[in-house]
mmCIF file of C-alpha atoms in Angstrom:
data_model
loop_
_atom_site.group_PDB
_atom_site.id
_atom_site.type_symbol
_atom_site.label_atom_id
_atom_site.label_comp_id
_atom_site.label_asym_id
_atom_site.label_seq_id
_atom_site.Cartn_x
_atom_site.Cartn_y
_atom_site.Cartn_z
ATOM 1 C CA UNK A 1 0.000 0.000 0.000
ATOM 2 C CA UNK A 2 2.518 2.348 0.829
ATOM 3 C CA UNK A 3 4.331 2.010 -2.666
ATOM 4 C CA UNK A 4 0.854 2.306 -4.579
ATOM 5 C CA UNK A 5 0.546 5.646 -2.480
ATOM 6 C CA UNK A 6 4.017 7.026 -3.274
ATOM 7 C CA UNK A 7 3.128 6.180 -7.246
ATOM 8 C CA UNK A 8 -0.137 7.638 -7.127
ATOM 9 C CA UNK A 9 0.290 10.696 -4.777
ATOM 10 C CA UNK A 10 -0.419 12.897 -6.970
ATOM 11 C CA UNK A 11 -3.720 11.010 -8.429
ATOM 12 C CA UNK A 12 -7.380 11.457 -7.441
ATOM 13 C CA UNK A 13 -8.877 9.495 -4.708
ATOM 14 C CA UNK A 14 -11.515 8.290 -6.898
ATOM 15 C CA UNK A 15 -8.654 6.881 -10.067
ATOM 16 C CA UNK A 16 -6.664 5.266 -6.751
ATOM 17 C CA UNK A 17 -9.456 3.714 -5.616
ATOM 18 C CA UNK A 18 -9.877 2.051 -9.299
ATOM 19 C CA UNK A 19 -6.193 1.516 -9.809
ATOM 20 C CA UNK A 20 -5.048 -0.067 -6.584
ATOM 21 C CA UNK A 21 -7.659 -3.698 -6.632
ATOM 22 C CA UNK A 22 -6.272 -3.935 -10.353
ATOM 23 C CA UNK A 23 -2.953 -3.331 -9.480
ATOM 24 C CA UNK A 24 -3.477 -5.852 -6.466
ATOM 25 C CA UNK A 25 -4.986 -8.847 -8.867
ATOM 26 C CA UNK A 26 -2.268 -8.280 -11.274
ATOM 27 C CA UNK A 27 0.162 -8.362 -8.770
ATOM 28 C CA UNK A 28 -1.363 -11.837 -7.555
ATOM 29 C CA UNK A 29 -2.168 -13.302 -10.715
ATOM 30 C CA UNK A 30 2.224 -12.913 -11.466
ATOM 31 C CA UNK A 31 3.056 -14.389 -7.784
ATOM 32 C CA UNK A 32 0.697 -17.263 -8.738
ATOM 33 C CA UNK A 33 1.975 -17.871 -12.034
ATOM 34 C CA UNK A 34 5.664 -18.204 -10.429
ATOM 35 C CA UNK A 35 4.325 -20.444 -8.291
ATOM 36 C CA UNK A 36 2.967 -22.495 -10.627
ATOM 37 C CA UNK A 37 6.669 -22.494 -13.051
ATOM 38 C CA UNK A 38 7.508 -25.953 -11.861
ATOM 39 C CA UNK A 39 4.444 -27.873 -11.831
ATOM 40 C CA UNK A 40 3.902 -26.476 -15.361
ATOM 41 C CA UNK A 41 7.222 -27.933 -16.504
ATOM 42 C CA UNK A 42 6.733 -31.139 -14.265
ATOM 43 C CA UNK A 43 3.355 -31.730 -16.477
ATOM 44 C CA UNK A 44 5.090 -30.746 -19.971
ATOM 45 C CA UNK A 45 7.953 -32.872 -19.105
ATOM 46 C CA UNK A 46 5.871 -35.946 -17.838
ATOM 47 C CA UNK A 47 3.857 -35.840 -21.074
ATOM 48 C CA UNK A 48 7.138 -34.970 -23.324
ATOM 49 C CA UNK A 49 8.112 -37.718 -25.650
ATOM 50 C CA UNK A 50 12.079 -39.157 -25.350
ATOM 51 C CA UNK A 51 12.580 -38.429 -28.579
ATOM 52 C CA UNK A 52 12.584 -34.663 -28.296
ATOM 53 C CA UNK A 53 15.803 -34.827 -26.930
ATOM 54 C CA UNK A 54 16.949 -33.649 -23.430
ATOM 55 C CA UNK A 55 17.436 -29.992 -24.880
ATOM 56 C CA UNK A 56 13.746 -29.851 -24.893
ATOM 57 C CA UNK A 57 13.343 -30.496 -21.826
ATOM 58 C CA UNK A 58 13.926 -27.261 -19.924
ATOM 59 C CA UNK A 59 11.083 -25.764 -22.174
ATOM 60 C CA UNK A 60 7.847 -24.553 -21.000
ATOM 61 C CA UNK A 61 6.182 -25.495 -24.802
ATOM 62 C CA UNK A 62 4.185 -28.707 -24.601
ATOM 63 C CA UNK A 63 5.594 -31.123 -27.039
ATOM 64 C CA UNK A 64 3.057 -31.283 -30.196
ATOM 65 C CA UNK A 65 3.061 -34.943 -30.105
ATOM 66 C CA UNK A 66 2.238 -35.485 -26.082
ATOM 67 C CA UNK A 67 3.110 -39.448 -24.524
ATOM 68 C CA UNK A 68 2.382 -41.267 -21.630
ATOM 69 C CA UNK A 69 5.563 -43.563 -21.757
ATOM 70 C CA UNK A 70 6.963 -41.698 -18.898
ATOM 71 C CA UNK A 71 4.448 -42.292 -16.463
ATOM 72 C CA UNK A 72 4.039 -45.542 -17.825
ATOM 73 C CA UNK A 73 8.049 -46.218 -17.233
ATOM 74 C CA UNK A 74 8.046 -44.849 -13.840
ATOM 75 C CA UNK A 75 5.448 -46.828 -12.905
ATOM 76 C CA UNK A 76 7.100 -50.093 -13.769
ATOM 77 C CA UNK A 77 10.737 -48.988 -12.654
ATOM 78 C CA UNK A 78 10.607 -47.507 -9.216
ATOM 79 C CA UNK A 79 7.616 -49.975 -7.929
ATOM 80 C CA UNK A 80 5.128 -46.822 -7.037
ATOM 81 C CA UNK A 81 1.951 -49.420 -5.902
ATOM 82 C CA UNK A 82 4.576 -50.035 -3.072
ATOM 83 C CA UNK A 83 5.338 -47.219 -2.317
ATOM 84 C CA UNK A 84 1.957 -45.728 -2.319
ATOM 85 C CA UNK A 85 1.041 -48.276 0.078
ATOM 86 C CA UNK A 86 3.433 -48.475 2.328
ATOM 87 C CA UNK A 87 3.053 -44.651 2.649
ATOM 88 C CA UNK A 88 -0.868 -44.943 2.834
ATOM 89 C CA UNK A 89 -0.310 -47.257 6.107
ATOM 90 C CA UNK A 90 1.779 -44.848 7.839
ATOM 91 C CA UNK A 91 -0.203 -41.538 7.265
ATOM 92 C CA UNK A 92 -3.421 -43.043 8.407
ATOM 93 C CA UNK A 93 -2.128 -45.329 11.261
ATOM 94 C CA UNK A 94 -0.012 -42.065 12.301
ATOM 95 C CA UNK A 95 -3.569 -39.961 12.081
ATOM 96 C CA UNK A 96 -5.939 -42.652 13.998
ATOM 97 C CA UNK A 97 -3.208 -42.759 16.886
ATOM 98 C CA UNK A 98 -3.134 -39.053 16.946
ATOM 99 C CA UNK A 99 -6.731 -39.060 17.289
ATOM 100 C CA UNK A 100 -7.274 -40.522 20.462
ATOM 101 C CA UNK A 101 -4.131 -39.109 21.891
ATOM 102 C CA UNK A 102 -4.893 -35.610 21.013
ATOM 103 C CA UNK A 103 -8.577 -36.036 21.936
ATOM 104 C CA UNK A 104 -7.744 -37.078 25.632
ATOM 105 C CA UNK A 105 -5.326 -34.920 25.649
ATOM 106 C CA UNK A 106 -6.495 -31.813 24.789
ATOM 107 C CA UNK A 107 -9.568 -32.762 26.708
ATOM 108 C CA UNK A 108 -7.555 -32.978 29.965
ATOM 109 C CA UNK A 109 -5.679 -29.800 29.287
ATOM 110 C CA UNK A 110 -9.538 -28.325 28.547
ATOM 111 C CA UNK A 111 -11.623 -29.654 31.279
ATOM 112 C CA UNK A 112 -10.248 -31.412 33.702
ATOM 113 C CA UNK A 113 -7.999 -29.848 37.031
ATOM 114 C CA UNK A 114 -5.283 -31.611 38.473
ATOM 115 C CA UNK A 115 -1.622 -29.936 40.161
ATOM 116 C CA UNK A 116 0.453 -28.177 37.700
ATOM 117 C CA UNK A 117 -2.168 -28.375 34.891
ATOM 118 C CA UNK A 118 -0.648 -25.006 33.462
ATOM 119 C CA UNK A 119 2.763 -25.870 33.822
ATOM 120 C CA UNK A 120 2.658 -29.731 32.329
ATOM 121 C CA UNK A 121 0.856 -27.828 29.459
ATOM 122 C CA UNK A 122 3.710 -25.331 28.345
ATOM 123 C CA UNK A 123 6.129 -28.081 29.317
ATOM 124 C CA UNK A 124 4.150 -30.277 26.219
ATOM 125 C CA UNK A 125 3.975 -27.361 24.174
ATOM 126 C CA UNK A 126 7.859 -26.968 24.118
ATOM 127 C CA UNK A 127 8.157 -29.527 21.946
ATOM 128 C CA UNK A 128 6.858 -27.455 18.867
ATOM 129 C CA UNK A 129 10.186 -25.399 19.536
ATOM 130 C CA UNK A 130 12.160 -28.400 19.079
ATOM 131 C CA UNK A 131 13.977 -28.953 15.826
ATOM 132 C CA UNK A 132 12.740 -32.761 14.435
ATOM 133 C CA UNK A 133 16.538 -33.349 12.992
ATOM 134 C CA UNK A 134 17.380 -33.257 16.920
ATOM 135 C CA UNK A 135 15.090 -36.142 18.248
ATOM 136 C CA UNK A 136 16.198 -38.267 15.759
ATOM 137 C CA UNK A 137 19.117 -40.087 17.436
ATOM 138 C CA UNK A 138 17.215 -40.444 20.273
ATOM 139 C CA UNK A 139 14.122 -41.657 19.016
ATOM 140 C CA UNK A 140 16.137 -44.049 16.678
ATOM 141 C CA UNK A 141 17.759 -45.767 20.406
ATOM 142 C CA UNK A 142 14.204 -45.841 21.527
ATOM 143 C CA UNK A 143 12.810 -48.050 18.027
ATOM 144 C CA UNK A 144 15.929 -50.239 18.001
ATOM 145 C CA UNK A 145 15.317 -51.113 21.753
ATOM 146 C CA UNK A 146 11.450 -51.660 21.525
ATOM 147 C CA UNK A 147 12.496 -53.819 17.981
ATOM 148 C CA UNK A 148 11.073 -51.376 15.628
ATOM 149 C CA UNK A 149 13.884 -50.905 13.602
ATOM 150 C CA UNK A 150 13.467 -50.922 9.579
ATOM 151 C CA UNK A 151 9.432 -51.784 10.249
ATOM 152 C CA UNK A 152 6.472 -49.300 9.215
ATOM 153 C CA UNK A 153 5.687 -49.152 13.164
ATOM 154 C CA UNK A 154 9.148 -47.590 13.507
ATOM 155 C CA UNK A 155 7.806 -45.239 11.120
ATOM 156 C CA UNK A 156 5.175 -44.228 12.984
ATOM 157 C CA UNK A 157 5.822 -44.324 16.595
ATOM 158 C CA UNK A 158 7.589 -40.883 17.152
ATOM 159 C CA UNK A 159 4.384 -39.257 15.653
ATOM 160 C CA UNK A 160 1.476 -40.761 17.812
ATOM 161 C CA UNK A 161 1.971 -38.102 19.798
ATOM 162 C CA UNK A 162 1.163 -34.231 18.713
ATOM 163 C CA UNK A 163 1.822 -30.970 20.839
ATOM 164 C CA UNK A 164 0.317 -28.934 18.142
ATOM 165 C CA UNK A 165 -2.737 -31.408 18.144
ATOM 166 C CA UNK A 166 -3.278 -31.103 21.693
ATOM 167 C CA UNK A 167 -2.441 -27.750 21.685
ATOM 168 C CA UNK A 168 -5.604 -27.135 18.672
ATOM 169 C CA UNK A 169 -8.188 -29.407 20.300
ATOM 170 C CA UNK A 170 -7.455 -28.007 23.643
ATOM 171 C CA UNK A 171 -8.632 -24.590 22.301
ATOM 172 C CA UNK A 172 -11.670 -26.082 20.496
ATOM 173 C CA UNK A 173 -12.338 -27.970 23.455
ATOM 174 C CA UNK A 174 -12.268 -24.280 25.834
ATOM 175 C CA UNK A 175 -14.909 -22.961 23.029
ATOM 176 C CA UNK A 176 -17.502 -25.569 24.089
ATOM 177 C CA UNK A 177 -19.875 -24.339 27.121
ATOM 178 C CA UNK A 178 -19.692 -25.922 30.025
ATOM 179 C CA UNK A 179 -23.610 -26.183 30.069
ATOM 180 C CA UNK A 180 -23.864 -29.009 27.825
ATOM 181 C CA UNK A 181 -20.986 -31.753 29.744
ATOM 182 C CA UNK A 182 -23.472 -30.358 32.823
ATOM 183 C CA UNK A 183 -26.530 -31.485 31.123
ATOM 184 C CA UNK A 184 -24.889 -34.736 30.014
ATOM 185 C CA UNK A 185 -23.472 -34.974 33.278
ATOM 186 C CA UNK A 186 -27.056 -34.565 35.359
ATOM 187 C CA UNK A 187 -28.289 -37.300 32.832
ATOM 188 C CA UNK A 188 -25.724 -40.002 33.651
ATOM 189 C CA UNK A 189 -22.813 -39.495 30.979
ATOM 190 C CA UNK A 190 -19.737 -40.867 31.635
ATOM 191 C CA UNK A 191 -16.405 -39.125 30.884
ATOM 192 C CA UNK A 192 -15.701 -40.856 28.057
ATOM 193 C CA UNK A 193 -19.202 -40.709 26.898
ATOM 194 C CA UNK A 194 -19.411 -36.549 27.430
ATOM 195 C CA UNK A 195 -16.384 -36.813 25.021
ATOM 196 C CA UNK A 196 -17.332 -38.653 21.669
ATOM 197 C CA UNK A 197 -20.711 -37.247 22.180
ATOM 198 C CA UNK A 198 -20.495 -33.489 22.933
ATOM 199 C CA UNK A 199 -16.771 -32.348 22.762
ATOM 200 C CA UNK A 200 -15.691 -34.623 19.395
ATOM 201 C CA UNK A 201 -18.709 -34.046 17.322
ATOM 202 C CA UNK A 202 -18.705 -30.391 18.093
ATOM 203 C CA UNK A 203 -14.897 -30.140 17.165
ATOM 204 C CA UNK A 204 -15.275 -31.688 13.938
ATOM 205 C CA UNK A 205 -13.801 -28.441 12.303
ATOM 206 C CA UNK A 206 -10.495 -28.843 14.162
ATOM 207 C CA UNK A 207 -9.839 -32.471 13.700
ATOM 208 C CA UNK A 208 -10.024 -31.719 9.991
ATOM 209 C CA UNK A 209 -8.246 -28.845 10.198
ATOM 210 C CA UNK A 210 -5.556 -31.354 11.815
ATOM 211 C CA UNK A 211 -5.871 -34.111 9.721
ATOM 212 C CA UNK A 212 -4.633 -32.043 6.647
ATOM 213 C CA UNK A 213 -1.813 -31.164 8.328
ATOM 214 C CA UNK A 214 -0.760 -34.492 9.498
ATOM 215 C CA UNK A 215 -1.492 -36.444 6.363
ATOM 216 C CA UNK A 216 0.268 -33.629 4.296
ATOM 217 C CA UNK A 217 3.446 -33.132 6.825
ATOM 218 C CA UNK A 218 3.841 -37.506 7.047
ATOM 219 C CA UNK A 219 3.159 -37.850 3.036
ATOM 220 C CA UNK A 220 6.162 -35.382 2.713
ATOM 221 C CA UNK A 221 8.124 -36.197 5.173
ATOM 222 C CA UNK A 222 11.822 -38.099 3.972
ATOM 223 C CA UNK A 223 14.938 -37.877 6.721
ATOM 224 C CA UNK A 224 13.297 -40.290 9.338
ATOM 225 C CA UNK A 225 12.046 -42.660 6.835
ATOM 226 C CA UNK A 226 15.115 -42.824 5.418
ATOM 227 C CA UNK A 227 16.839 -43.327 8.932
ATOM 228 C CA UNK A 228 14.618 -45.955 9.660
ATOM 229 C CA UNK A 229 13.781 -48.002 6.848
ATOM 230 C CA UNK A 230 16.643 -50.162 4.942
ATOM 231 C CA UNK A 231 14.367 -52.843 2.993
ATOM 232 C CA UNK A 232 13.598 -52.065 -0.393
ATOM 233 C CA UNK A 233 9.653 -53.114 0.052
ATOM 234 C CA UNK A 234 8.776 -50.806 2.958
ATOM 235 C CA UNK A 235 10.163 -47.755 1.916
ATOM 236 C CA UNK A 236 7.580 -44.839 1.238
ATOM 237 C CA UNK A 237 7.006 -42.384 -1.502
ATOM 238 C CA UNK A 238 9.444 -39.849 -0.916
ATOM 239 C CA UNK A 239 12.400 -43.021 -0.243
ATOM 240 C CA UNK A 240 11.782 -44.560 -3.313
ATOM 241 C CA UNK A 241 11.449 -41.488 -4.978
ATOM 242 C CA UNK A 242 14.884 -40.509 -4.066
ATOM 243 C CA UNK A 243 15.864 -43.828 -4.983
ATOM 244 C CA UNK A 244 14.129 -43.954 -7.906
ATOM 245 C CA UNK A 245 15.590 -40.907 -9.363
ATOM 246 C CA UNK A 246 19.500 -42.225 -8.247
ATOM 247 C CA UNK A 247 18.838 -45.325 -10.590
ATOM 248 C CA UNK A 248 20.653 -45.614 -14.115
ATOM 249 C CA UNK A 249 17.092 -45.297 -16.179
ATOM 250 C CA UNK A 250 16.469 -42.301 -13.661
ATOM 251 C CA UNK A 251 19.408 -40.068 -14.398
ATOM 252 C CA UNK A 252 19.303 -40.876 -18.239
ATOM 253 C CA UNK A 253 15.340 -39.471 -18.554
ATOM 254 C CA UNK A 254 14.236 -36.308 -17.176
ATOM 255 C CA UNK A 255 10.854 -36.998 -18.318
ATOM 256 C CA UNK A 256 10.617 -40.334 -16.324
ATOM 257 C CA UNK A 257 11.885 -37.865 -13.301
ATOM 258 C CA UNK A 258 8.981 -35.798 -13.746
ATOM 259 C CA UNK A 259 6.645 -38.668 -13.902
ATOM 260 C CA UNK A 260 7.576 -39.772 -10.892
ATOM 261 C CA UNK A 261 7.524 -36.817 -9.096
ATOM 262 C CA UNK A 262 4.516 -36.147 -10.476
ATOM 263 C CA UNK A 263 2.647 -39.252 -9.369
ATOM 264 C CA UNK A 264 4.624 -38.947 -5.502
ATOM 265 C CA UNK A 265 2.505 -35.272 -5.235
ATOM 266 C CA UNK A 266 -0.502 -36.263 -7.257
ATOM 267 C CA UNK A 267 -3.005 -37.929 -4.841
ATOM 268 C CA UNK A 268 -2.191 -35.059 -2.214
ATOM 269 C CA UNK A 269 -2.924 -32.052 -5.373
ATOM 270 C CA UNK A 270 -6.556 -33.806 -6.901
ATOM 271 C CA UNK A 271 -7.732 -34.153 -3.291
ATOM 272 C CA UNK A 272 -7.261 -30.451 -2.567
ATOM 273 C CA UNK A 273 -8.340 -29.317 -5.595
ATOM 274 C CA UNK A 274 -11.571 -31.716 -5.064
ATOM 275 C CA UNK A 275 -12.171 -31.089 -1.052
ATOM 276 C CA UNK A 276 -10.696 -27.094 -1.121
ATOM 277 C CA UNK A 277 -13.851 -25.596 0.022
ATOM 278 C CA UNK A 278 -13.958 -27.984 3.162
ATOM 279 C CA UNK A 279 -9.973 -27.436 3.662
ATOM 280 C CA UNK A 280 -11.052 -23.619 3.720
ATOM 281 C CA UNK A 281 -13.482 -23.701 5.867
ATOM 282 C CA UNK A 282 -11.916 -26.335 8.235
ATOM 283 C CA UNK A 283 -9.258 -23.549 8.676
ATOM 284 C CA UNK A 284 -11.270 -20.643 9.036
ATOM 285 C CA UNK A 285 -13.035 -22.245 11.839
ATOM 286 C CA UNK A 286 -10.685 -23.772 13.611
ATOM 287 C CA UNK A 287 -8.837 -20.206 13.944
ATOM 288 C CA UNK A 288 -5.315 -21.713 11.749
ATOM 289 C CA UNK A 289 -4.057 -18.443 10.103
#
């Protein structure tokens, strides 16, 4: 705003006020466009026959005579059914876990008053000021001694846990009124009953809210994977990507790259672009900026 004013200082208020939401949308419309650089060349590259050459590659021009080979190819050479369900298993055993945990949790936090309530709580919530890279050694002595080691469980133990979950339902849990767990209460509800059938349903906003950012942060994630896994059938998406990419046919075929990369980011991209109004919303109203 403040460089729009310096330009048009000079300007009516009225040609300002027509300038400046143009300006603004233009201004957006080139920041998305950026954005959108490499998926454009990821698509024209996935669809871009071999026999263009690898000078074509870098170019932003679809290729007249589009192909699927290379999605076809990586498909075959980096063994993506795999990998898409070995990485499947771990986002939504990770997410069910994280569920309950962050539901009892945050409900205790919430409701219930026991000694140093306040303090436990910003002693949990220290953990989102904790670098992952730094719990890695120790949580890889803590899978190798429970026998976890190179298994999907390995995977997913560190992450049953979640101070920003707790931390989220907690609040969603403090916007509930008290009235209805009293009304519940006077009626005979026990605790655990007062919680799937007042605080969860209510909260429904938040837990989705959540859920995208689990799923999305697991699907992504590659260093503790890569710590943990070593066999060949267990690794997920973003291991055998890397993999994938390091292999001989790999290196030799940028569009086979692309096509793998591609298909690794895929499933999280169509359901966005299918479920975006709910991911909105879900965000709006559980207070995310």
């Amino acid at each position: 705003m403040k460089l729009i004013d310096r330009l048009y200082k000079d300007a009516p208020l009225a040609t300002r006020n027509e300038i400046t939401p143009k300006l603004g949308f233009l201004l957006t419309v080139l920041l998305a466009f950026a954005w959108l650089i490499p998926f454009l060349w990821m698509g024209v590259a996935t669809l871009r026959p071999s026999s263009d050459g690898i000078n074509l590659m870098a170019e932003l021009i679809p290729s007249l005579k589009p192909t699927l080979d290379n999605i076809r190819d990586a498909w075959e050479i980096g063994d993506f059914p795999r990998y898409f369900l070995n990485t499947t298993i771990i986002c939504t055993g990770i997410l069910l876990v994280q569920f309950v945990t962050i539901t009892l949790a945050g409900f205790a936090f919430a409701r219930l008053d026991f000694a140093g309530k306040t303090l436990i709580f910003y002693l949990f919530l220290m953990q989102l000021m904790l670098v992952p890279v730094l719990l890695i050694v120790p949580n890889l002595r803590i899978i190798a001694q429970f026998g976890l080691y190179d298994t999907l469980a390995g995977v997913m133990m560190p992450f049953f846990a979640s101070a920003f979950g707790t931390f989220l339902m907690r609040q969603a849990f403090e916007a509930i009124p008290t009235e209805l767990e009293d009304a519940a209460l006077i009626d005979g509800a026990s605790l655990f009953q007062r919680i799937r059938h007042i605080y969860v349903p209510l909260s429904i906003p938040s837990f989705s809210a959540f859920a995208i950012i689990s799923v999305t942060s697991h699907w992504n994630d590659f260093l503790w994977p890569l710590m943990v896994i070593n066999s060949p059938d267990k690794r997920p998406l973003t291991v055998g990507l890397s993999v994938f990419t390091a292999t001989a046919e790999g290196t030799q075929a940028w569009g086979t790259i692309a096509a793998g990369t591609l298909m690794v980011i895929a499933p999280l991209l169509i359901t966005f672009l299918i479920f975006q109004k709910r991911f909105i919303s879900s965000f709006v109203t559980s207070g995310i900026k």
